[in-house]
Amino acid sequence: LTVTVTDPAGRFVPNLTAGDFTILEDGKAQQLSTFATVEAPVDLTMLIDTSSSMHQDLRLAQEAASGLTRSLRSGDHAGVMGVATSVSKKQEVTADLSRVEEAIRSLQASGATAIYEAIYVALREFQVARRAATNVRRQAIVLLSDGLDTASHIPFEHVLDSVRRGDVTIFVIQLERNGKLPMDVDDSRYAFEARFAMRALARDSGGRFFTAQAATELPAIYNAIARELGNQYVLGYVPARQGGDGAFRRIAVHVRHPQGTHARTRAGYYAHLPRSTLVGPRSR
């Protein structure tokens, strides 16, 4: 579990120890077996909307994403995907952050928006990387979009299911210029659908949902994400209730001290799925 802890004022709480945490699975306390601080490196994939509606704001988005890249620490890795009518993998997750910045600068705006497909692809790649990892590494996605999905062949429900099967924290930035989505999707029902979907992906992954009223707000939001990535904990446990039928088990993390703190993590996991199970529907 990747866990973010904040105080009542929303400030991050550093220097906690394993004894400060309680993990609950379906309401029952679990025995903590793994504990790591922010020293655990992060693998970060940035998904940047490059559809036609982003043309006027893409430069500011690129600058903000580059700022997040420069905030990463030694041992952290990052990658970039452009999200348009199809998903364009501009840079695989790498330790060479200069290549990541180059990839960000190469993005150009055109086409529609395949948000769900981009998240699904990123989750699949993280799943493969997790199986091959020899140390504890955090995994995160930062998605920037100014509208709802208009081009994916994968439905939202499958993507949400994939999110629940992984341990990837998703940060969503919804760019709503003056409180509105692009004109071609500025219908109240579709706007509500877009916000609900993006909030659900962030919530169930243990991440955060941000709204930007203008592209000038993006640097501050990316900076806030950078600060959070620098103030997380990694907890692990072996479930006391062994076996299972693949049912979803709810997880909650509480902090004993100091009082009033809030711990945010993924919503839960599916119990004892076969190792061969993919993180969603099989490829077409």
PDB file of C-alpha atoms in Angstrom:
ATOM      1  CA  LEU A   1       0.000   0.000   0.000  1.00  0.00           C
ATOM      2  CA  THR A   2       1.248   3.460  -0.914  1.00  0.00           C
ATOM      3  CA  VAL A   3      -0.036   5.760   1.827  1.00  0.00           C
ATOM      4  CA  THR A   4      -0.229   9.561   2.122  1.00  0.00           C
ATOM      5  CA  VAL A   5      -0.765  11.013   5.604  1.00  0.00           C
ATOM      6  CA  THR A   6      -2.019  14.564   6.216  1.00  0.00           C
ATOM      7  CA  ASP A   7      -2.940  16.596   9.289  1.00  0.00           C
ATOM      8  CA  PRO A   8      -6.260  18.481   9.721  1.00  0.00           C
ATOM      9  CA  ALA A   9      -4.775  21.441   7.817  1.00  0.00           C
ATOM     10  CA  GLY A  10      -3.869  19.224   4.849  1.00  0.00           C
ATOM     11  CA  ARG A  11      -0.123  19.289   5.543  1.00  0.00           C
ATOM     12  CA  PHE A  12       1.918  16.128   5.070  1.00  0.00           C
ATOM     13  CA  VAL A  13       2.964  14.306   8.232  1.00  0.00           C
ATOM     14  CA  PRO A  14       6.606  13.119   8.084  1.00  0.00           C
ATOM     15  CA  ASN A  15       8.730  10.895  10.325  1.00  0.00           C
ATOM     16  CA  LEU A  16       6.069   8.330  11.221  1.00  0.00           C
ATOM     17  CA  THR A  17       7.140   4.804  12.183  1.00  0.00           C
ATOM     18  CA  ALA A  18       5.580   1.411  11.565  1.00  0.00           C
ATOM     19  CA  GLY A  19       4.034   1.483  15.028  1.00  0.00           C
ATOM     20  CA  ASP A  20       1.989   4.559  14.140  1.00  0.00           C
ATOM     21  CA  PHE A  21      -0.112   2.688  11.554  1.00  0.00           C
ATOM     22  CA  THR A  22      -3.075   0.344  11.767  1.00  0.00           C
ATOM     23  CA  ILE A  23      -4.275  -1.529   8.669  1.00  0.00           C
ATOM     24  CA  LEU A  24      -7.836  -2.808   8.417  1.00  0.00           C
ATOM     25  CA  GLU A  25      -9.069  -5.298   5.814  1.00  0.00           C
ATOM     26  CA  ASP A  26     -12.859  -5.532   5.688  1.00  0.00           C
ATOM     27  CA  GLY A  27     -12.816  -3.938   9.142  1.00  0.00           C
ATOM     28  CA  LYS A  28     -10.371  -6.383  10.747  1.00  0.00           C
ATOM     29  CA  ALA A  29      -6.880  -5.379  11.924  1.00  0.00           C
ATOM     30  CA  GLN A  30      -3.902  -6.832  10.039  1.00  0.00           C
ATOM     31  CA  GLN A  31      -0.286  -7.434  11.035  1.00  0.00           C
ATOM     32  CA  LEU A  32       2.113  -5.025   9.320  1.00  0.00           C
ATOM     33  CA  SER A  33       4.966  -6.876   7.577  1.00  0.00           C
ATOM     34  CA  THR A  34       6.569  -4.200   5.377  1.00  0.00           C
ATOM     35  CA  PHE A  35       7.319  -0.547   6.076  1.00  0.00           C
ATOM     36  CA  ALA A  36       9.229   1.959   3.962  1.00  0.00           C
ATOM     37  CA  THR A  37       9.413   5.747   3.914  1.00  0.00           C
ATOM     38  CA  VAL A  38       9.780   8.178   1.027  1.00  0.00           C
ATOM     39  CA  GLU A  39      13.205   6.671   0.414  1.00  0.00           C
ATOM     40  CA  ALA A  40      11.351   4.095  -1.697  1.00  0.00           C
ATOM     41  CA  PRO A  41      11.877   5.293  -5.298  1.00  0.00           C
ATOM     42  CA  VAL A  42       8.961   6.098  -7.577  1.00  0.00           C
ATOM     43  CA  ASP A  43       8.192   5.074 -11.151  1.00  0.00           C
ATOM     44  CA  LEU A  44       6.036   7.797 -12.691  1.00  0.00           C
ATOM     45  CA  THR A  45       4.134   7.827 -15.985  1.00  0.00           C
ATOM     46  CA  MET A  46       2.785  11.173 -17.174  1.00  0.00           C
ATOM     47  CA  LEU A  47      -0.278  10.995 -19.437  1.00  0.00           C
ATOM     48  CA  ILE A  48      -0.784  14.322 -21.174  1.00  0.00           C
ATOM     49  CA  ASP A  49      -3.882  15.123 -23.226  1.00  0.00           C
ATOM     50  CA  THR A  50      -2.700  16.140 -26.697  1.00  0.00           C
ATOM     51  CA  SER A  51      -6.114  16.317 -28.365  1.00  0.00           C
ATOM     52  CA  SER A  52      -7.027  19.318 -30.545  1.00  0.00           C
ATOM     53  CA  SER A  53      -8.728  21.154 -27.669  1.00  0.00           C
ATOM     54  CA  MET A  54      -5.386  21.336 -25.823  1.00  0.00           C
ATOM     55  CA  HIS A  55      -3.685  23.330 -28.591  1.00  0.00           C
ATOM     56  CA  GLN A  56      -3.803  26.694 -26.822  1.00  0.00           C
ATOM     57  CA  ASP A  57      -2.631  25.364 -23.454  1.00  0.00           C
ATOM     58  CA  LEU A  58      -0.193  22.605 -24.392  1.00  0.00           C
ATOM     59  CA  ARG A  59       2.910  24.755 -23.905  1.00  0.00           C
ATOM     60  CA  LEU A  60       1.956  25.585 -20.306  1.00  0.00           C
ATOM     61  CA  ALA A  61       1.121  21.926 -19.692  1.00  0.00           C
ATOM     62  CA  GLN A  62       4.542  20.905 -21.007  1.00  0.00           C
ATOM     63  CA  GLU A  63       6.294  23.390 -18.723  1.00  0.00           C
ATOM     64  CA  ALA A  64       4.358  22.143 -15.695  1.00  0.00           C
ATOM     65  CA  ALA A  65       5.084  18.473 -16.476  1.00  0.00           C
ATOM     66  CA  SER A  66       8.768  19.284 -16.995  1.00  0.00           C
ATOM     67  CA  GLY A  67       8.803  20.911 -13.556  1.00  0.00           C
ATOM     68  CA  LEU A  68       7.501  17.690 -12.018  1.00  0.00           C
ATOM     69  CA  THR A  69      10.200  15.738 -13.846  1.00  0.00           C
ATOM     70  CA  ARG A  70      12.921  18.001 -12.450  1.00  0.00           C
ATOM     71  CA  SER A  71      11.580  17.466  -8.909  1.00  0.00           C
ATOM     72  CA  LEU A  72      12.227  13.717  -9.021  1.00  0.00           C
ATOM     73  CA  ARG A  73      15.084  12.340  -6.968  1.00  0.00           C
ATOM     74  CA  SER A  74      17.981  10.033  -7.652  1.00  0.00           C
ATOM     75  CA  GLY A  75      16.615   6.547  -8.236  1.00  0.00           C
ATOM     76  CA  ASP A  76      13.238   7.776  -9.473  1.00  0.00           C
ATOM     77  CA  HIS A  77      12.149   6.914 -13.034  1.00  0.00           C
ATOM     78  CA  ALA A  78       9.618   8.563 -15.345  1.00  0.00           C
ATOM     79  CA  GLY A  79       7.947   8.140 -18.725  1.00  0.00           C
ATOM     80  CA  VAL A  80       5.560  10.071 -20.996  1.00  0.00           C
ATOM     81  CA  MET A  81       2.537   9.197 -23.124  1.00  0.00           C
ATOM     82  CA  GLY A  82       0.566  11.528 -25.360  1.00  0.00           C
ATOM     83  CA  VAL A  83      -3.205  11.006 -25.192  1.00  0.00           C
ATOM     84  CA  ALA A  84      -5.030  11.776 -28.441  1.00  0.00           C
ATOM     85  CA  THR A  85      -7.127   9.600 -30.782  1.00  0.00           C
ATOM     86  CA  SER A  86      -4.626   6.876 -29.941  1.00  0.00           C
ATOM     87  CA  VAL A  87      -2.031   6.516 -27.205  1.00  0.00           C
ATOM     88  CA  SER A  88       1.452   7.629 -28.205  1.00  0.00           C
ATOM     89  CA  LYS A  89       4.283   6.295 -26.055  1.00  0.00           C
ATOM     90  CA  LYS A  90       6.774   9.165 -26.268  1.00  0.00           C
ATOM     91  CA  GLN A  91       9.203   7.815 -23.668  1.00  0.00           C
ATOM     92  CA  GLU A  92       9.209   4.552 -21.761  1.00  0.00           C
ATOM     93  CA  VAL A  93       9.805   4.763 -18.014  1.00  0.00           C
ATOM     94  CA  THR A  94      13.516   5.507 -17.651  1.00  0.00           C
ATOM     95  CA  ALA A  95      16.105   6.775 -15.191  1.00  0.00           C
ATOM     96  CA  ASP A  96      17.316   9.280 -17.821  1.00  0.00           C
ATOM     97  CA  LEU A  97      15.080  12.216 -16.926  1.00  0.00           C
ATOM     98  CA  SER A  98      16.583  14.431 -19.635  1.00  0.00           C
ATOM     99  CA  ARG A  99      15.007  12.106 -22.198  1.00  0.00           C
ATOM    100  CA  VAL A 100      11.695  12.475 -20.384  1.00  0.00           C
ATOM    101  CA  GLU A 101      11.838  16.265 -20.714  1.00  0.00           C
ATOM    102  CA  GLU A 102      12.681  15.939 -24.401  1.00  0.00           C
ATOM    103  CA  ALA A 103       9.646  13.706 -24.856  1.00  0.00           C
ATOM    104  CA  ILE A 104       7.415  16.220 -23.106  1.00  0.00           C
ATOM    105  CA  ARG A 105       8.651  19.017 -25.380  1.00  0.00           C
ATOM    106  CA  SER A 106       7.956  16.887 -28.472  1.00  0.00           C
ATOM    107  CA  LEU A 107       4.192  16.641 -27.815  1.00  0.00           C
ATOM    108  CA  GLN A 108       1.830  18.211 -30.365  1.00  0.00           C
ATOM    109  CA  ALA A 109      -1.934  18.689 -30.206  1.00  0.00           C
ATOM    110  CA  SER A 110      -4.346  16.990 -32.638  1.00  0.00           C
ATOM    111  CA  GLY A 111      -7.211  14.522 -32.709  1.00  0.00           C
ATOM    112  CA  ALA A 112      -9.635  13.192 -30.088  1.00  0.00           C
ATOM    113  CA  THR A 113      -9.023  11.860 -26.542  1.00  0.00           C
ATOM    114  CA  ALA A 114      -8.479   8.196 -25.541  1.00  0.00           C
ATOM    115  CA  ILE A 115      -8.109   8.670 -21.777  1.00  0.00           C
ATOM    116  CA  TYR A 116      -9.227   5.225 -20.648  1.00  0.00           C
ATOM    117  CA  GLU A 117      -7.008   3.498 -23.154  1.00  0.00           C
ATOM    118  CA  ALA A 118      -3.987   5.488 -21.962  1.00  0.00           C
ATOM    119  CA  ILE A 119      -4.583   4.584 -18.316  1.00  0.00           C
ATOM    120  CA  TYR A 120      -5.067   0.942 -19.228  1.00  0.00           C
ATOM    121  CA  VAL A 121      -1.818   0.807 -21.195  1.00  0.00           C
ATOM    122  CA  ALA A 122       0.106   2.480 -18.367  1.00  0.00           C
ATOM    123  CA  LEU A 123      -1.342   0.052 -15.819  1.00  0.00           C
ATOM    124  CA  ARG A 124      -0.393  -2.941 -17.955  1.00  0.00           C
ATOM    125  CA  GLU A 125       3.193  -1.718 -18.216  1.00  0.00           C
ATOM    126  CA  PHE A 126       3.392  -1.119 -14.469  1.00  0.00           C
ATOM    127  CA  GLN A 127       2.084  -4.617 -13.811  1.00  0.00           C
ATOM    128  CA  VAL A 128       4.913  -6.125 -15.867  1.00  0.00           C
ATOM    129  CA  ALA A 129       7.479  -3.890 -14.170  1.00  0.00           C
ATOM    130  CA  ARG A 130       6.239  -4.819 -10.687  1.00  0.00           C
ATOM    131  CA  ARG A 131       6.663  -8.526 -11.359  1.00  0.00           C
ATOM    132  CA  ALA A 132      10.250  -7.949 -12.478  1.00  0.00           C
ATOM    133  CA  ALA A 133      11.215  -5.559  -9.643  1.00  0.00           C
ATOM    134  CA  THR A 134      13.756  -6.691  -7.066  1.00  0.00           C
ATOM    135  CA  ASN A 135      13.155  -3.829  -4.603  1.00  0.00           C
ATOM    136  CA  VAL A 136      10.251  -1.789  -3.257  1.00  0.00           C
ATOM    137  CA  ARG A 137       9.250   0.852  -5.803  1.00  0.00           C
ATOM    138  CA  ARG A 138       6.202   3.088  -5.763  1.00  0.00           C
ATOM    139  CA  GLN A 139       4.217   3.459  -8.995  1.00  0.00           C
ATOM    140  CA  ALA A 140       2.177   6.509  -9.977  1.00  0.00           C
ATOM    141  CA  ILE A 141       0.308   7.993 -12.937  1.00  0.00           C
ATOM    142  CA  VAL A 142      -0.317  11.708 -13.458  1.00  0.00           C
ATOM    143  CA  LEU A 143      -3.095  12.333 -15.985  1.00  0.00           C
ATOM    144  CA  LEU A 144      -3.858  15.757 -17.435  1.00  0.00           C
ATOM    145  CA  SER A 145      -6.966  16.195 -19.586  1.00  0.00           C
ATOM    146  CA  ASP A 146      -9.366  18.980 -20.508  1.00  0.00           C
ATOM    147  CA  GLY A 147     -12.356  16.813 -21.381  1.00  0.00           C
ATOM    148  CA  LEU A 148     -13.923  13.392 -21.242  1.00  0.00           C
ATOM    149  CA  ASP A 149     -12.958  10.285 -23.144  1.00  0.00           C
ATOM    150  CA  THR A 150     -14.023  10.420 -26.807  1.00  0.00           C
ATOM    151  CA  ALA A 151     -11.903   7.752 -28.500  1.00  0.00           C
ATOM    152  CA  SER A 152     -11.169   4.736 -26.257  1.00  0.00           C
ATOM    153  CA  HIS A 153     -12.220   1.213 -27.139  1.00  0.00           C
ATOM    154  CA  ILE A 154     -12.047   0.262 -23.452  1.00  0.00           C
ATOM    155  CA  PRO A 155     -15.014   1.218 -21.216  1.00  0.00           C
ATOM    156  CA  PHE A 156     -14.589   3.078 -17.949  1.00  0.00           C
ATOM    157  CA  GLU A 157     -15.763   0.090 -15.879  1.00  0.00           C
ATOM    158  CA  HIS A 158     -12.884  -2.048 -17.166  1.00  0.00           C
ATOM    159  CA  VAL A 159     -10.356   0.674 -16.393  1.00  0.00           C
ATOM    160  CA  LEU A 160     -11.707   1.128 -12.865  1.00  0.00           C
ATOM    161  CA  ASP A 161     -11.484  -2.634 -12.374  1.00  0.00           C
ATOM    162  CA  SER A 162      -7.857  -2.514 -13.543  1.00  0.00           C
ATOM    163  CA  VAL A 163      -7.113   0.278 -11.080  1.00  0.00           C
ATOM    164  CA  ARG A 164      -8.510  -1.813  -8.241  1.00  0.00           C
ATOM    165  CA  ARG A 165      -6.336  -4.764  -9.219  1.00  0.00           C
ATOM    166  CA  GLY A 166      -3.098  -2.781  -9.109  1.00  0.00           C
ATOM    167  CA  ASP A 167      -1.223  -0.649  -6.626  1.00  0.00           C
ATOM    168  CA  VAL A 168      -0.672   2.404  -8.819  1.00  0.00           C
ATOM    169  CA  THR A 169      -1.540   5.806  -7.394  1.00  0.00           C
ATOM    170  CA  ILE A 170      -3.363   7.992  -9.934  1.00  0.00           C
ATOM    171  CA  PHE A 171      -3.364  11.782  -9.824  1.00  0.00           C
ATOM    172  CA  VAL A 172      -5.933  13.359 -12.150  1.00  0.00           C
ATOM    173  CA  ILE A 173      -5.805  16.978 -13.283  1.00  0.00           C
ATOM    174  CA  GLN A 174      -9.024  18.145 -14.979  1.00  0.00           C
ATOM    175  CA  LEU A 175      -8.494  21.370 -16.924  1.00  0.00           C
ATOM    176  CA  GLU A 176     -11.854  23.149 -16.997  1.00  0.00           C
ATOM    177  CA  ARG A 177     -11.373  26.580 -18.488  1.00  0.00           C
ATOM    178  CA  ASN A 178     -13.544  28.935 -16.422  1.00  0.00           C
ATOM    179  CA  GLY A 179     -15.364  25.922 -14.991  1.00  0.00           C
ATOM    180  CA  LYS A 180     -16.283  24.414 -18.366  1.00  0.00           C
ATOM    181  CA  LEU A 181     -15.134  21.475 -20.461  1.00  0.00           C
ATOM    182  CA  PRO A 182     -14.551  21.954 -24.218  1.00  0.00           C
ATOM    183  CA  MET A 183     -17.624  23.098 -26.172  1.00  0.00           C
ATOM    184  CA  ASP A 184     -18.050  19.784 -27.971  1.00  0.00           C
ATOM    185  CA  VAL A 185     -18.602  18.037 -24.639  1.00  0.00           C
ATOM    186  CA  ASP A 186     -20.083  20.920 -22.678  1.00  0.00           C
ATOM    187  CA  ASP A 187     -23.316  19.096 -21.931  1.00  0.00           C
ATOM    188  CA  SER A 188     -24.290  18.775 -18.261  1.00  0.00           C
ATOM    189  CA  ARG A 189     -24.740  14.992 -18.383  1.00  0.00           C
ATOM    190  CA  TYR A 190     -21.454  14.314 -20.144  1.00  0.00           C
ATOM    191  CA  ALA A 191     -19.605  16.818 -17.986  1.00  0.00           C
ATOM    192  CA  PHE A 192     -20.912  15.081 -14.860  1.00  0.00           C
ATOM    193  CA  GLU A 193     -19.866  11.717 -16.309  1.00  0.00           C
ATOM    194  CA  ALA A 194     -16.346  12.960 -16.991  1.00  0.00           C
ATOM    195  CA  ARG A 195     -15.881  14.374 -13.496  1.00  0.00           C
ATOM    196  CA  PHE A 196     -17.328  11.278 -11.831  1.00  0.00           C
ATOM    197  CA  ALA A 197     -15.083   8.922 -13.802  1.00  0.00           C
ATOM    198  CA  MET A 198     -11.913  10.870 -13.131  1.00  0.00           C
ATOM    199  CA  ARG A 199     -12.692  11.297  -9.428  1.00  0.00           C
ATOM    200  CA  ALA A 200     -13.390   7.556  -9.090  1.00  0.00           C
ATOM    201  CA  LEU A 201     -10.051   6.601 -10.656  1.00  0.00           C
ATOM    202  CA  ALA A 202      -8.161   8.931  -8.326  1.00  0.00           C
ATOM    203  CA  ARG A 203     -10.134   7.921  -5.224  1.00  0.00           C
ATOM    204  CA  ASP A 204      -9.922   4.152  -5.649  1.00  0.00           C
ATOM    205  CA  SER A 205      -6.185   4.289  -6.387  1.00  0.00           C
ATOM    206  CA  GLY A 206      -5.438   6.401  -3.299  1.00  0.00           C
ATOM    207  CA  GLY A 207      -4.547   9.431  -5.414  1.00  0.00           C
ATOM    208  CA  ARG A 208      -6.028  12.903  -5.773  1.00  0.00           C
ATOM    209  CA  PHE A 209      -8.300  14.772  -8.174  1.00  0.00           C
ATOM    210  CA  PHE A 210      -7.424  18.365  -9.069  1.00  0.00           C
ATOM    211  CA  THR A 211      -9.409  20.938 -11.041  1.00  0.00           C
ATOM    212  CA  ALA A 212      -7.625  23.757 -12.873  1.00  0.00           C
ATOM    213  CA  GLN A 213      -9.703  26.727 -14.010  1.00  0.00           C
ATOM    214  CA  ALA A 214      -6.898  27.840 -16.330  1.00  0.00           C
ATOM    215  CA  ALA A 215      -3.653  26.397 -17.627  1.00  0.00           C
ATOM    216  CA  THR A 216      -1.737  28.962 -15.565  1.00  0.00           C
ATOM    217  CA  GLU A 217      -2.711  26.901 -12.486  1.00  0.00           C
ATOM    218  CA  LEU A 218      -0.988  23.755 -13.771  1.00  0.00           C
ATOM    219  CA  PRO A 219       2.540  24.465 -12.424  1.00  0.00           C
ATOM    220  CA  ALA A 220       1.195  24.773  -8.871  1.00  0.00           C
ATOM    221  CA  ILE A 221      -0.805  21.532  -9.230  1.00  0.00           C
ATOM    222  CA  TYR A 222       2.125  19.555 -10.616  1.00  0.00           C
ATOM    223  CA  ASN A 223       4.225  20.981  -7.793  1.00  0.00           C
ATOM    224  CA  ALA A 224       1.647  19.778  -5.257  1.00  0.00           C
ATOM    225  CA  ILE A 225       1.870  16.287  -6.758  1.00  0.00           C
ATOM    226  CA  ALA A 226       5.662  16.432  -6.540  1.00  0.00           C
ATOM    227  CA  ARG A 227       5.428  17.306  -2.832  1.00  0.00           C
ATOM    228  CA  GLU A 228       3.065  14.405  -2.215  1.00  0.00           C
ATOM    229  CA  LEU A 229       5.357  11.944  -3.990  1.00  0.00           C
ATOM    230  CA  GLY A 230       8.071  13.146  -1.627  1.00  0.00           C
ATOM    231  CA  ASN A 231       5.910  12.497   1.452  1.00  0.00           C
ATOM    232  CA  GLN A 232       4.536   8.971   1.153  1.00  0.00           C
ATOM    233  CA  TYR A 233       4.862   5.702   3.030  1.00  0.00           C
ATOM    234  CA  VAL A 234       4.806   2.114   1.760  1.00  0.00           C
ATOM    235  CA  LEU A 235       3.070  -0.455   3.969  1.00  0.00           C
ATOM    236  CA  GLY A 236       2.627  -4.163   3.374  1.00  0.00           C
ATOM    237  CA  TYR A 237       0.861  -7.054   5.080  1.00  0.00           C
ATOM    238  CA  VAL A 238      -0.100 -10.685   4.531  1.00  0.00           C
ATOM    239  CA  PRO A 239      -3.895 -10.977   4.912  1.00  0.00           C
ATOM    240  CA  ALA A 240      -4.955 -12.809   8.048  1.00  0.00           C
ATOM    241  CA  ARG A 241      -7.855 -14.308   6.102  1.00  0.00           C
ATOM    242  CA  GLN A 242      -6.235 -16.693   3.646  1.00  0.00           C
ATOM    243  CA  GLY A 243      -7.884 -18.057   0.527  1.00  0.00           C
ATOM    244  CA  GLY A 244     -10.634 -16.323  -1.375  1.00  0.00           C
ATOM    245  CA  ASP A 245     -12.840 -16.313  -4.443  1.00  0.00           C
ATOM    246  CA  GLY A 246     -11.534 -13.163  -6.083  1.00  0.00           C
ATOM    247  CA  ALA A 247     -13.926 -10.942  -4.141  1.00  0.00           C
ATOM    248  CA  PHE A 248     -12.987  -7.314  -3.540  1.00  0.00           C
ATOM    249  CA  ARG A 249     -11.624  -6.665  -0.035  1.00  0.00           C
ATOM    250  CA  ARG A 250     -11.812  -3.146   1.367  1.00  0.00           C
ATOM    251  CA  ILE A 251      -8.722  -1.602   2.949  1.00  0.00           C
ATOM    252  CA  ALA A 252      -8.442   1.271   5.414  1.00  0.00           C
ATOM    253  CA  VAL A 253      -5.313   2.679   7.048  1.00  0.00           C
ATOM    254  CA  HIS A 254      -5.415   4.659  10.295  1.00  0.00           C
ATOM    255  CA  VAL A 255      -2.689   6.599  12.097  1.00  0.00           C
ATOM    256  CA  ARG A 256      -2.627   6.308  15.888  1.00  0.00           C
ATOM    257  CA  HIS A 257      -0.586   9.461  16.515  1.00  0.00           C
ATOM    258  CA  PRO A 258      -0.720  12.378  16.126  1.00  0.00           C
ATOM    259  CA  GLN A 259      -4.441  12.899  16.621  1.00  0.00           C
ATOM    260  CA  GLY A 260      -6.556  14.118  13.726  1.00  0.00           C
ATOM    261  CA  THR A 261      -4.346  12.769  10.964  1.00  0.00           C
ATOM    262  CA  HIS A 262      -5.817  11.210   7.829  1.00  0.00           C
ATOM    263  CA  ALA A 263      -4.270   8.357   5.845  1.00  0.00           C
ATOM    264  CA  ARG A 264      -5.162   7.947   2.165  1.00  0.00           C
ATOM    265  CA  THR A 265      -4.485   4.756   0.192  1.00  0.00           C
ATOM    266  CA  ARG A 266      -6.080   2.475  -2.398  1.00  0.00           C
ATOM    267  CA  ALA A 267      -9.658   1.328  -1.809  1.00  0.00           C
ATOM    268  CA  GLY A 268      -8.816  -2.377  -1.669  1.00  0.00           C
ATOM    269  CA  TYR A 269      -7.847  -5.387  -3.770  1.00  0.00           C
ATOM    270  CA  TYR A 270      -9.236  -8.560  -5.316  1.00  0.00           C
ATOM    271  CA  ALA A 271      -8.292 -11.573  -3.208  1.00  0.00           C
ATOM    272  CA  HIS A 272      -6.047 -14.323  -4.567  1.00  0.00           C
ATOM    273  CA  LEU A 273      -6.464 -13.906  -8.293  1.00  0.00           C
ATOM    274  CA  PRO A 274      -4.327 -16.269 -10.396  1.00  0.00           C
ATOM    275  CA  ARG A 275      -0.926 -14.821 -11.310  1.00  0.00           C
ATOM    276  CA  SER A 276      -1.831 -15.147 -14.988  1.00  0.00           C
ATOM    277  CA  THR A 277      -4.835 -12.842 -14.598  1.00  0.00           C
ATOM    278  CA  LEU A 278      -4.400  -9.592 -16.529  1.00  0.00           C
ATOM    279  CA  VAL A 279      -5.239  -6.177 -15.077  1.00  0.00           C
ATOM    280  CA  GLY A 280      -8.426  -5.981 -17.072  1.00  0.00           C
ATOM    281  CA  PRO A 281      -9.959  -7.287 -20.300  1.00  0.00           C
ATOM    282  CA  ARG A 282      -7.636  -9.172 -22.624  1.00  0.00           C
ATOM    283  CA  SER A 283      -6.272  -7.314 -25.592  1.00  0.00           C
ATOM    284  CA  ARG A 284      -8.413  -7.366 -28.684  1.00  0.00           C
TER     285      ARG A 284
END
